[in-house]
Amino acid sequence: MKRLVLALALLLAPLLAPRAALAQPAPAQLTVLLDWFINPDHAPIILAQERGDFARAGLDVRIVAPADPNDPPRLIGARRGDIGVYYQKNLHLAVDQGLPLMRIGTLVATPLSTLTVLRDGPVRSLADLRGKRVGYSVAGFEEVTMGAMLETVGLRLSDIRLVNVNFGLSSALMSGQVDAILGGFRNFELHQLDLENRPGRAFFPEQYGMPAYDELIYITHRDRAQDPLLRRFIDATEAATHFLVNNPEESWRLFIAGPRRELDNELNRRAFASTSNRFSLSPGALDRNRYERFARFLVERRMIRSVPPIESYAVELPPATQGR
């Protein structure tokens, strides 16, 4: 009898195996729109892809770098992408303007933007900016940020001259076109200046009048805020972030693997190292006070009309269900 059962099992095995394989659900597809070209700020997303965290969560994630940094919020608002990487500061403005966006997670949990001068230059303190030229790249927050910072030393915006230098922040500072640059990231521009043997001195906005904020966040369309697929994505990036913190060298090798080999240079290596302690270790958690405090700051600065209910633009996703 045992021999008969074994023989039947061997005969049926080839027939049953394909059915078992077909029973596995296909990975759910998600499109993630970055804020800019791939760089160390996106390490948790890249690592989640490379390590298989997305695959284990049942996700097939397509990572897209935008042609225009302004595209992600518009595309997400138009349902032409599932998740976007965006800035908390700008989210408040976009929501005030009517875009149906929702914050669902945090990527970089600290400010990165700085006001930077040359270390060997004439500006030793913020008070030394009187009569100086300050370069910036992207319009929108330069007056608010500079206004708040200057007020801490008794100056006004009228005491400086703002100059749009497009995306040539470091070169404008090193060439003497401007005396300071606003918006350079502390994990990039400071390293770039150092590598050019023109070291910089940074003034951090959150230490001079600006409320602290999340530099980079994950957004989706407001109607997708309860989609369980999004929680799986957040949990996968959380796993990747903890791996990065525990295994920095191996994480760097994964980050520059394959098509990203061109990122293997000293600037990106330094940026990768100095960003690793700024990623959110709990990307799904929502600090309600941080968002409401920043909204109040923008109302006071007349950047937005009112402080909206936080539930209308930021959410902490419900826990993922077991399985897929």
PDB file of N, CA and C in Angstrom, residues 199-241:
ATOM      1  N   PRO A 199      36.568  75.186   1.825  1.00  0.00           N
ATOM      2  CA  PRO A 199      35.633  74.736   2.866  1.00  0.00           C
ATOM      3  C   PRO A 199      34.627  75.809   3.258  1.00  0.00           C
ATOM      4  N   GLY A 200      33.442  75.355   3.619  1.00  0.00           N
ATOM      5  CA  GLY A 200      32.367  76.266   3.962  1.00  0.00           C
ATOM      6  C   GLY A 200      32.044  76.280   5.441  1.00  0.00           C
ATOM      7  N   ARG A 201      31.285  77.286   5.828  1.00  0.00           N
ATOM      8  CA  ARG A 201      30.733  77.389   7.179  1.00  0.00           C
ATOM      9  C   ARG A 201      29.219  77.442   7.034  1.00  0.00           C
ATOM     10  N   ALA A 202      28.535  76.561   7.740  1.00  0.00           N
ATOM     11  CA  ALA A 202      27.077  76.469   7.593  1.00  0.00           C
ATOM     12  C   ALA A 202      26.361  77.079   8.784  1.00  0.00           C
ATOM     13  N   PHE A 203      25.270  77.768   8.480  1.00  0.00           N
ATOM     14  CA  PHE A 203      24.317  78.228   9.487  1.00  0.00           C
ATOM     15  C   PHE A 203      23.043  77.426   9.261  1.00  0.00           C
ATOM     16  N   PHE A 204      22.562  76.785  10.308  1.00  0.00           N
ATOM     17  CA  PHE A 204      21.432  75.876  10.169  1.00  0.00           C
ATOM     18  C   PHE A 204      20.122  76.597  10.491  1.00  0.00           C
ATOM     19  N   PRO A 205      19.189  76.633   9.528  1.00  0.00           N
ATOM     20  CA  PRO A 205      17.941  77.390   9.732  1.00  0.00           C
ATOM     21  C   PRO A 205      17.191  77.020  11.003  1.00  0.00           C
ATOM     22  N   GLU A 206      17.184  75.730  11.359  1.00  0.00           N
ATOM     23  CA  GLU A 206      16.429  75.311  12.546  1.00  0.00           C
ATOM     24  C   GLU A 206      17.075  75.815  13.835  1.00  0.00           C
ATOM     25  N   GLN A 207      18.279  76.360  13.753  1.00  0.00           N
ATOM     26  CA  GLN A 207      18.913  76.973  14.916  1.00  0.00           C
ATOM     27  C   GLN A 207      18.777  78.498  14.897  1.00  0.00           C
ATOM     28  N   TYR A 208      18.157  79.011  13.831  1.00  0.00           N
ATOM     29  CA  TYR A 208      18.004  80.457  13.678  1.00  0.00           C
ATOM     30  C   TYR A 208      16.591  80.809  13.222  1.00  0.00           C
ATOM     31  N   GLY A 209      15.611  80.452  14.029  1.00  0.00           N
ATOM     32  CA  GLY A 209      14.266  80.953  13.801  1.00  0.00           C
ATOM     33  C   GLY A 209      13.311  80.060  13.037  1.00  0.00           C
ATOM     34  N   MET A 210      13.811  79.073  12.296  1.00  0.00           N
ATOM     35  CA  MET A 210      12.915  78.177  11.544  1.00  0.00           C
ATOM     36  C   MET A 210      12.534  76.976  12.405  1.00  0.00           C
ATOM     37  N   PRO A 211      11.257  76.577  12.439  1.00  0.00           N
ATOM     38  CA  PRO A 211      10.899  75.341  13.128  1.00  0.00           C
ATOM     39  C   PRO A 211      11.528  74.142  12.418  1.00  0.00           C
ATOM     40  N   ALA A 212      11.875  73.122  13.169  1.00  0.00           N
ATOM     41  CA  ALA A 212      12.395  71.890  12.561  1.00  0.00           C
ATOM     42  C   ALA A 212      11.314  71.247  11.693  1.00  0.00           C
ATOM     43  N   TYR A 213      11.754  70.508  10.671  1.00  0.00           N
ATOM     44  CA  TYR A 213      10.815  69.885   9.738  1.00  0.00           C
ATOM     45  C   TYR A 213      11.458  68.648   9.125  1.00  0.00           C
ATOM     46  N   ASP A 214      10.649  67.820   8.468  1.00  0.00           N
ATOM     47  CA  ASP A 214      11.145  66.666   7.719  1.00  0.00           C
ATOM     48  C   ASP A 214      11.608  67.159   6.356  1.00  0.00           C
ATOM     49  N   GLU A 215      12.853  66.902   5.994  1.00  0.00           N
ATOM     50  CA  GLU A 215      13.324  67.380   4.691  1.00  0.00           C
ATOM     51  C   GLU A 215      12.626  66.660   3.547  1.00  0.00           C
ATOM     52  N   LEU A 216      12.611  65.323   3.595  1.00  0.00           N
ATOM     53  CA  LEU A 216      12.004  64.538   2.516  1.00  0.00           C
ATOM     54  C   LEU A 216      10.940  63.610   3.082  1.00  0.00           C
ATOM     55  N   ILE A 217       9.806  63.565   2.409  1.00  0.00           N
ATOM     56  CA  ILE A 217       8.689  62.732   2.840  1.00  0.00           C
ATOM     57  C   ILE A 217       8.141  61.943   1.654  1.00  0.00           C
ATOM     58  N   TYR A 218       7.284  60.973   1.964  1.00  0.00           N
ATOM     59  CA  TYR A 218       6.561  60.221   0.943  1.00  0.00           C
ATOM     60  C   TYR A 218       5.137  60.764   0.868  1.00  0.00           C
ATOM     61  N   ILE A 219       4.675  61.003  -0.343  1.00  0.00           N
ATOM     62  CA  ILE A 219       3.308  61.484  -0.528  1.00  0.00           C
ATOM     63  C   ILE A 219       2.556  60.554  -1.477  1.00  0.00           C
ATOM     64  N   THR A 220       1.251  60.617  -1.400  1.00  0.00           N
ATOM     65  CA  THR A 220       0.382  59.912  -2.335  1.00  0.00           C
ATOM     66  C   THR A 220      -0.849  60.772  -2.567  1.00  0.00           C
ATOM     67  N   HIS A 221      -1.709  60.305  -3.470  1.00  0.00           N
ATOM     68  CA  HIS A 221      -2.983  60.999  -3.665  1.00  0.00           C
ATOM     69  C   HIS A 221      -3.841  60.810  -2.423  1.00  0.00           C
ATOM     70  N   ARG A 222      -4.578  61.829  -2.065  1.00  0.00           N
ATOM     71  CA  ARG A 222      -5.386  61.791  -0.842  1.00  0.00           C
ATOM     72  C   ARG A 222      -6.303  60.577  -0.807  1.00  0.00           C
ATOM     73  N   ASP A 223      -6.828  60.168  -1.954  1.00  0.00           N
ATOM     74  CA  ASP A 223      -7.755  59.040  -1.986  1.00  0.00           C
ATOM     75  C   ASP A 223      -7.073  57.693  -1.775  1.00  0.00           C
ATOM     76  N   ARG A 224      -5.726  57.673  -1.840  1.00  0.00           N
ATOM     77  CA  ARG A 224      -4.998  56.407  -1.673  1.00  0.00           C
ATOM     78  C   ARG A 224      -4.475  56.229  -0.252  1.00  0.00           C
ATOM     79  N   ALA A 225      -4.809  57.128   0.638  1.00  0.00           N
ATOM     80  CA  ALA A 225      -4.153  57.176   1.948  1.00  0.00           C
ATOM     81  C   ALA A 225      -4.363  55.914   2.791  1.00  0.00           C
ATOM     82  N   GLN A 226      -5.380  55.138   2.508  1.00  0.00           N
ATOM     83  CA  GLN A 226      -5.630  53.921   3.285  1.00  0.00           C
ATOM     84  C   GLN A 226      -5.281  52.647   2.512  1.00  0.00           C
ATOM     85  N   ASP A 227      -4.617  52.792   1.386  1.00  0.00           N
ATOM     86  CA  ASP A 227      -4.257  51.639   0.557  1.00  0.00           C
ATOM     87  C   ASP A 227      -3.211  50.790   1.288  1.00  0.00           C
ATOM     88  N   PRO A 228      -3.490  49.513   1.583  1.00  0.00           N
ATOM     89  CA  PRO A 228      -2.538  48.671   2.325  1.00  0.00           C
ATOM     90  C   PRO A 228      -1.214  48.454   1.596  1.00  0.00           C
ATOM     91  N   LEU A 229      -1.216  48.610   0.270  1.00  0.00           N
ATOM     92  CA  LEU A 229       0.041  48.470  -0.476  1.00  0.00           C
ATOM     93  C   LEU A 229       1.059  49.517  -0.028  1.00  0.00           C
ATOM     94  N   LEU A 230       0.582  50.695   0.329  1.00  0.00           N
ATOM     95  CA  LEU A 230       1.478  51.768   0.717  1.00  0.00           C
ATOM     96  C   LEU A 230       2.149  51.467   2.047  1.00  0.00           C
ATOM     97  N   ARG A 231       1.415  50.821   2.951  1.00  0.00           N
ATOM     98  CA  ARG A 231       2.023  50.424   4.228  1.00  0.00           C
ATOM     99  C   ARG A 231       3.128  49.403   3.992  1.00  0.00           C
ATOM    100  N   ARG A 232       2.903  48.500   3.053  1.00  0.00           N
ATOM    101  CA  ARG A 232       3.950  47.514   2.733  1.00  0.00           C
ATOM    102  C   ARG A 232       5.204  48.212   2.231  1.00  0.00           C
ATOM    103  N   PHE A 233       5.010  49.236   1.412  1.00  0.00           N
ATOM    104  CA  PHE A 233       6.155  49.993   0.900  1.00  0.00           C
ATOM    105  C   PHE A 233       6.905  50.658   2.050  1.00  0.00           C
ATOM    106  N   ILE A 234       6.183  51.314   2.950  1.00  0.00           N
ATOM    107  CA  ILE A 234       6.817  52.003   4.077  1.00  0.00           C
ATOM    108  C   ILE A 234       7.563  51.017   4.957  1.00  0.00           C
ATOM    109  N   ASP A 235       6.952  49.873   5.236  1.00  0.00           N
ATOM    110  CA  ASP A 235       7.608  48.869   6.079  1.00  0.00           C
ATOM    111  C   ASP A 235       8.871  48.317   5.415  1.00  0.00           C
ATOM    112  N   ALA A 236       8.852  48.175   4.097  1.00  0.00           N
ATOM    113  CA  ALA A 236      10.032  47.681   3.384  1.00  0.00           C
ATOM    114  C   ALA A 236      11.176  48.694   3.467  1.00  0.00           C
ATOM    115  N   THR A 237      10.861  49.982   3.331  1.00  0.00           N
ATOM    116  CA  THR A 237      11.919  50.996   3.442  1.00  0.00           C
ATOM    117  C   THR A 237      12.427  51.092   4.882  1.00  0.00           C
ATOM    118  N   GLU A 238      11.557  50.811   5.845  1.00  0.00           N
ATOM    119  CA  GLU A 238      12.013  50.792   7.238  1.00  0.00           C
ATOM    120  C   GLU A 238      13.032  49.687   7.456  1.00  0.00           C
ATOM    121  N   ALA A 239      12.763  48.502   6.914  1.00  0.00           N
ATOM    122  CA  ALA A 239      13.713  47.395   7.034  1.00  0.00           C
ATOM    123  C   ALA A 239      15.041  47.753   6.384  1.00  0.00           C
ATOM    124  N   ALA A 240      14.973  48.397   5.214  1.00  0.00           N
ATOM    125  CA  ALA A 240      16.191  48.788   4.510  1.00  0.00           C
ATOM    126  C   ALA A 240      16.978  49.837   5.287  1.00  0.00           C
ATOM    127  N   THR A 241      16.281  50.755   5.940  1.00  0.00           N
ATOM    128  CA  THR A 241      16.958  51.803   6.714  1.00  0.00           C
ATOM    129  C   THR A 241      17.706  51.207   7.897  1.00  0.00           C
TER     130      THR A 241
END
